Amino acid sequence: MVNVNHMQCKQQQQQSDSLLDQSSSNCRLLVALVVCLFVGVAVSSKGADLLFQKKISDGPVVGKELDISFIIYNVGEGAAYDISFADTDFGASADFEVVKGQSSGKWEVIEPNTNVSQTITITPSKGGVFPLTSTILEYRKSQNEELSHTSAASYTGMYVESVEEFDKRTSLHLKEWGTFILLSFGSVAFPFALWSYYKVNYENGIKKNK
């Protein structure tokens, strides 16, 4: 009877030790997973992070040159690699004549806290509203990562003024400025005329004898 009880106690102890070993193994596995997670976050946080902008420099007018700039900012902690974009709004459109520059760009690397840009100068051939697409930028956050994509922050459309509209708007501004200058001159000229008259005809508040 004693031997039976002793064997049962031994079996129970072995089961307890087995459970403790399994629990310890699970804890070590959990700690390893947490460490790997933090290491992965730390590594990914040091990668590149690009901001892409498509910028129209001035109000578009038919027949007048217009600069379109594509600007890429690396705000991440690491360098970006194999960067490229190709815009189809202007270079491939019959509504715009390319004067100089390109509507695409390619760079091997962009260092952190730096920016690069590409500018194309165009001349609109007709007026109206032209829809603009979101130009896609491709790049690698590190040398061994897959290609990432981001779209350019830009306008959804662009209005091109006709020459008649432009002339009317600018001539109206010229008239407004002319009126403002005349009114400003009048407000200054009248007091000056009174002061001049006083200086010529009075001395110490007494009218001069002719």
Tab-separated table of C-alpha atoms in Angstrom:
chain	number	residue	atom	x	y	z
A	1	MET	CA	0.000	0.000	0.000
A	2	VAL	CA	2.856	2.323	0.884
A	3	ASN	CA	4.568	1.533	-2.402
A	4	VAL	CA	1.390	2.397	-4.347
A	5	ASN	CA	1.047	5.756	-2.619
A	6	HIS	CA	4.724	6.463	-3.192
A	7	MET	CA	4.374	5.758	-6.924
A	8	GLN	CA	1.309	7.987	-7.166
A	9	CYS	CA	3.134	10.841	-5.448
A	10	LYS	CA	6.083	10.368	-7.798
A	11	GLN	CA	3.822	10.444	-10.855
A	12	GLN	CA	2.118	13.608	-9.622
A	13	GLN	CA	5.483	15.266	-9.041
A	14	GLN	CA	6.622	14.309	-12.538
A	15	GLN	CA	3.414	15.780	-14.012
A	16	SER	CA	3.942	18.982	-12.030
A	17	ASP	CA	7.540	19.235	-13.226
A	18	SER	CA	6.391	18.674	-16.793
A	19	LEU	CA	3.789	21.440	-16.503
A	20	LEU	CA	6.377	23.786	-15.013
A	21	ASP	CA	8.810	23.045	-17.830
A	22	GLN	CA	6.084	23.639	-20.438
A	23	SER	CA	5.038	26.881	-18.758
A	24	SER	CA	8.652	28.044	-18.622
A	25	SER	CA	9.098	27.171	-22.289
A	26	ASN	CA	5.954	29.124	-23.219
A	27	CYS	CA	7.177	32.132	-21.254
A	28	ARG	CA	10.541	32.047	-23.021
A	29	LEU	CA	8.758	31.813	-26.385
A	30	LEU	CA	6.520	34.764	-25.515
A	31	VAL	CA	9.506	36.855	-24.439
A	32	ALA	CA	11.310	35.972	-27.676
A	33	LEU	CA	8.286	36.986	-29.744
A	34	VAL	CA	7.991	40.317	-27.912
A	35	VAL	CA	11.696	41.019	-28.424
A	36	CYS	CA	11.401	40.203	-32.135
A	37	LEU	CA	8.378	42.488	-32.406
A	38	PHE	CA	10.202	45.418	-30.852
A	39	VAL	CA	13.263	44.787	-32.995
A	40	GLY	CA	11.047	44.694	-36.112
A	41	VAL	CA	9.369	47.978	-35.152
A	42	ALA	CA	12.748	49.550	-34.450
A	43	VAL	CA	14.102	48.460	-37.830
A	44	SER	CA	11.027	49.550	-39.789
A	45	SER	CA	10.921	52.944	-38.039
A	46	LYS	CA	14.374	53.699	-39.451
A	47	GLY	CA	13.244	53.258	-43.062
A	48	ALA	CA	12.499	55.953	-45.629
A	49	ASP	CA	9.205	57.829	-45.664
A	50	LEU	CA	8.554	59.924	-48.788
A	51	LEU	CA	6.105	62.783	-49.303
A	52	PHE	CA	5.280	63.595	-52.942
A	53	GLN	CA	3.882	66.895	-54.220
A	54	LYS	CA	2.812	68.098	-57.674
A	55	LYS	CA	2.869	71.914	-57.607
A	56	ILE	CA	1.533	74.436	-60.132
A	57	SER	CA	3.589	77.621	-59.807
A	58	ASP	CA	1.156	80.226	-61.196
A	59	GLY	CA	-2.274	80.766	-62.687
A	60	PRO	CA	-2.433	78.976	-66.067
A	61	VAL	CA	-3.191	81.147	-69.120
A	62	VAL	CA	-3.465	80.089	-72.764
A	63	GLY	CA	-0.205	80.748	-74.601
A	64	LYS	CA	1.779	81.605	-71.465
A	65	GLU	CA	4.523	79.411	-70.030
A	66	LEU	CA	3.657	77.521	-66.858
A	67	ASP	CA	5.978	75.614	-64.506
A	68	ILE	CA	4.840	72.320	-62.973
A	69	SER	CA	7.109	71.054	-60.185
A	70	PHE	CA	7.299	67.537	-58.763
A	71	ILE	CA	8.884	67.619	-55.298
A	72	ILE	CA	9.858	64.589	-53.193
A	73	TYR	CA	10.659	64.947	-49.479
A	74	ASN	CA	12.262	62.145	-47.445
A	75	VAL	CA	10.977	62.687	-43.886
A	76	GLY	CA	12.023	59.226	-42.688
A	77	GLU	CA	15.124	58.148	-40.798
A	78	GLY	CA	16.638	56.078	-43.601
A	79	ALA	CA	17.524	56.505	-47.261
A	80	ALA	CA	15.054	55.676	-50.058
A	81	TYR	CA	16.176	53.679	-53.102
A	82	ASP	CA	15.089	53.186	-56.725
A	83	ILE	CA	12.775	56.208	-56.785
A	84	SER	CA	10.789	56.938	-59.939
A	85	PHE	CA	7.582	58.533	-61.238
A	86	ALA	CA	5.981	59.300	-64.594
A	87	ASP	CA	3.221	61.900	-64.972
A	88	THR	CA	0.703	61.674	-67.836
A	89	ASP	CA	-1.243	64.910	-67.297
A	90	PHE	CA	1.007	67.220	-69.300
A	91	GLY	CA	3.797	65.519	-71.243
A	92	ALA	CA	1.467	63.108	-73.060
A	93	SER	CA	-1.398	65.561	-73.661
A	94	ALA	CA	-2.075	67.393	-76.934
A	95	ASP	CA	-3.556	70.300	-74.943
A	96	PHE	CA	-0.131	71.310	-73.603
A	97	GLU	CA	3.107	72.042	-75.427
A	98	VAL	CA	6.252	71.061	-73.547
A	99	VAL	CA	8.733	73.954	-73.601
A	100	LYS	CA	11.450	72.329	-71.495
A	101	GLY	CA	11.946	69.731	-68.797
A	102	GLN	CA	10.417	66.293	-68.291
A	103	SER	CA	7.254	64.963	-66.662
A	104	SER	CA	9.119	61.978	-65.213
A	105	GLY	CA	12.005	61.492	-62.835
A	106	LYS	CA	14.305	58.798	-61.500
A	107	TRP	CA	16.812	58.750	-58.649
A	108	GLU	CA	18.948	55.940	-57.259
A	109	VAL	CA	18.839	57.201	-53.663
A	110	ILE	CA	17.339	60.042	-51.601
A	111	GLU	CA	18.982	60.570	-48.224
A	112	PRO	CA	16.886	61.271	-45.088
A	113	ASN	CA	15.879	64.894	-44.390
A	114	THR	CA	16.546	65.911	-47.996
A	115	ASN	CA	14.388	66.611	-51.042
A	116	VAL	CA	14.674	66.425	-54.810
A	117	SER	CA	12.561	67.988	-57.550
A	118	GLN	CA	11.791	67.799	-61.246
A	119	THR	CA	10.219	70.675	-63.210
A	120	ILE	CA	8.478	70.745	-66.563
A	121	THR	CA	7.568	73.992	-68.358
A	122	ILE	CA	4.472	73.837	-70.534
A	123	THR	CA	2.283	76.157	-72.587
A	124	PRO	CA	-1.498	75.512	-72.569
A	125	SER	CA	-2.954	75.543	-76.072
A	126	LYS	CA	-6.588	76.109	-75.054
A	127	GLY	CA	-8.643	77.258	-72.109
A	128	GLY	CA	-11.027	75.348	-69.877
A	129	VAL	CA	-10.960	72.906	-66.982
A	130	PHE	CA	-8.530	70.003	-67.164
A	131	PRO	CA	-8.740	67.096	-64.698
A	132	LEU	CA	-5.504	66.111	-62.982
A	133	THR	CA	-4.582	62.610	-61.885
A	134	SER	CA	-2.621	61.548	-58.807
A	135	THR	CA	0.868	60.824	-60.070
A	136	ILE	CA	2.241	57.599	-58.535
A	137	LEU	CA	5.706	57.481	-56.984
A	138	GLU	CA	7.557	54.173	-56.598
A	139	TYR	CA	10.449	53.610	-54.184
A	140	ARG	CA	12.076	51.161	-51.783
A	141	LYS	CA	12.152	51.966	-48.065
A	142	SER	CA	15.409	50.039	-47.859
A	143	GLN	CA	17.609	48.291	-50.405
A	144	ASN	CA	16.135	44.832	-49.797
A	145	GLU	CA	12.436	45.734	-49.468
A	146	GLU	CA	9.698	45.437	-52.060
A	147	LEU	CA	8.617	48.530	-53.995
A	148	SER	CA	6.328	50.910	-52.103
A	149	HIS	CA	3.894	53.354	-53.731
A	150	THR	CA	2.547	56.760	-52.815
A	151	SER	CA	0.518	59.323	-54.760
A	152	ALA	CA	1.253	63.007	-55.231
A	153	ALA	CA	-0.599	65.609	-53.208
A	154	SER	CA	-2.077	67.832	-55.903
A	155	TYR	CA	-5.172	69.514	-57.288
A	156	THR	CA	-8.046	67.492	-58.733
A	157	GLY	CA	-8.300	69.879	-61.662
A	158	MET	CA	-6.722	72.907	-63.290
A	159	TYR	CA	-8.515	75.873	-64.860
A	160	VAL	CA	-6.745	77.541	-67.788
A	161	GLU	CA	-7.786	81.147	-68.495
A	162	SER	CA	-8.259	82.383	-72.022
A	163	VAL	CA	-6.248	85.398	-73.162
A	164	GLU	CA	-9.426	87.521	-73.144
A	165	GLU	CA	-10.240	86.552	-69.557
A	166	PHE	CA	-6.664	87.262	-68.461
A	167	ASP	CA	-6.583	90.696	-70.154
A	168	LYS	CA	-9.954	91.634	-68.677
A	169	ARG	CA	-8.894	90.584	-65.175
A	170	THR	CA	-5.540	92.356	-65.290
A	171	SER	CA	-6.982	95.548	-66.855
A	172	LEU	CA	-9.600	95.653	-64.108
A	173	HIS	CA	-6.825	95.449	-61.535
A	174	LEU	CA	-4.973	98.290	-63.299
A	175	LYS	CA	-8.098	100.467	-63.121
A	176	GLU	CA	-8.504	99.673	-59.434
A	177	TRP	CA	-4.883	100.585	-58.753
A	178	GLY	CA	-5.218	103.792	-60.799
A	179	THR	CA	-8.293	104.861	-58.809
A	180	PHE	CA	-6.526	104.049	-55.538
A	181	ILE	CA	-3.467	106.115	-56.513
A	182	LEU	CA	-5.598	109.112	-57.523
A	183	LEU	CA	-7.571	109.002	-54.279
A	184	SER	CA	-4.386	108.625	-52.260
A	185	PHE	CA	-2.779	111.551	-54.110
A	186	GLY	CA	-5.858	113.709	-53.520
A	187	SER	CA	-5.859	112.995	-49.793
A	188	VAL	CA	-2.232	114.119	-49.583
A	189	ALA	CA	-2.278	116.952	-52.154
A	190	PHE	CA	-5.130	118.944	-50.592
A	191	PRO	CA	-3.556	119.296	-47.101
A	192	PHE	CA	-0.193	120.092	-48.750
A	193	ALA	CA	-1.798	122.837	-50.830
A	194	LEU	CA	-3.354	124.417	-47.714
A	195	TRP	CA	-0.020	124.235	-45.876
A	196	SER	CA	1.794	125.854	-48.826
A	197	TYR	CA	-0.781	128.644	-49.021
A	198	TYR	CA	-0.415	129.277	-45.298
A	199	LYS	CA	3.382	129.415	-45.478
A	200	VAL	CA	3.286	131.881	-48.363
A	201	ASN	CA	0.610	134.239	-46.983
A	202	TYR	CA	1.049	134.048	-43.173
A	203	GLU	CA	3.896	134.476	-40.718
A	204	ASN	CA	3.468	133.557	-37.050
A	205	GLY	CA	-0.274	133.457	-37.570
A	206	ILE	CA	-0.413	137.007	-38.997
A	207	LYS	CA	-1.229	137.673	-42.615
A	208	LYS	CA	1.632	139.166	-44.518
A	209	ASN	CA	1.262	142.632	-46.064
A	210	LYS	CA	1.710	142.697	-49.793
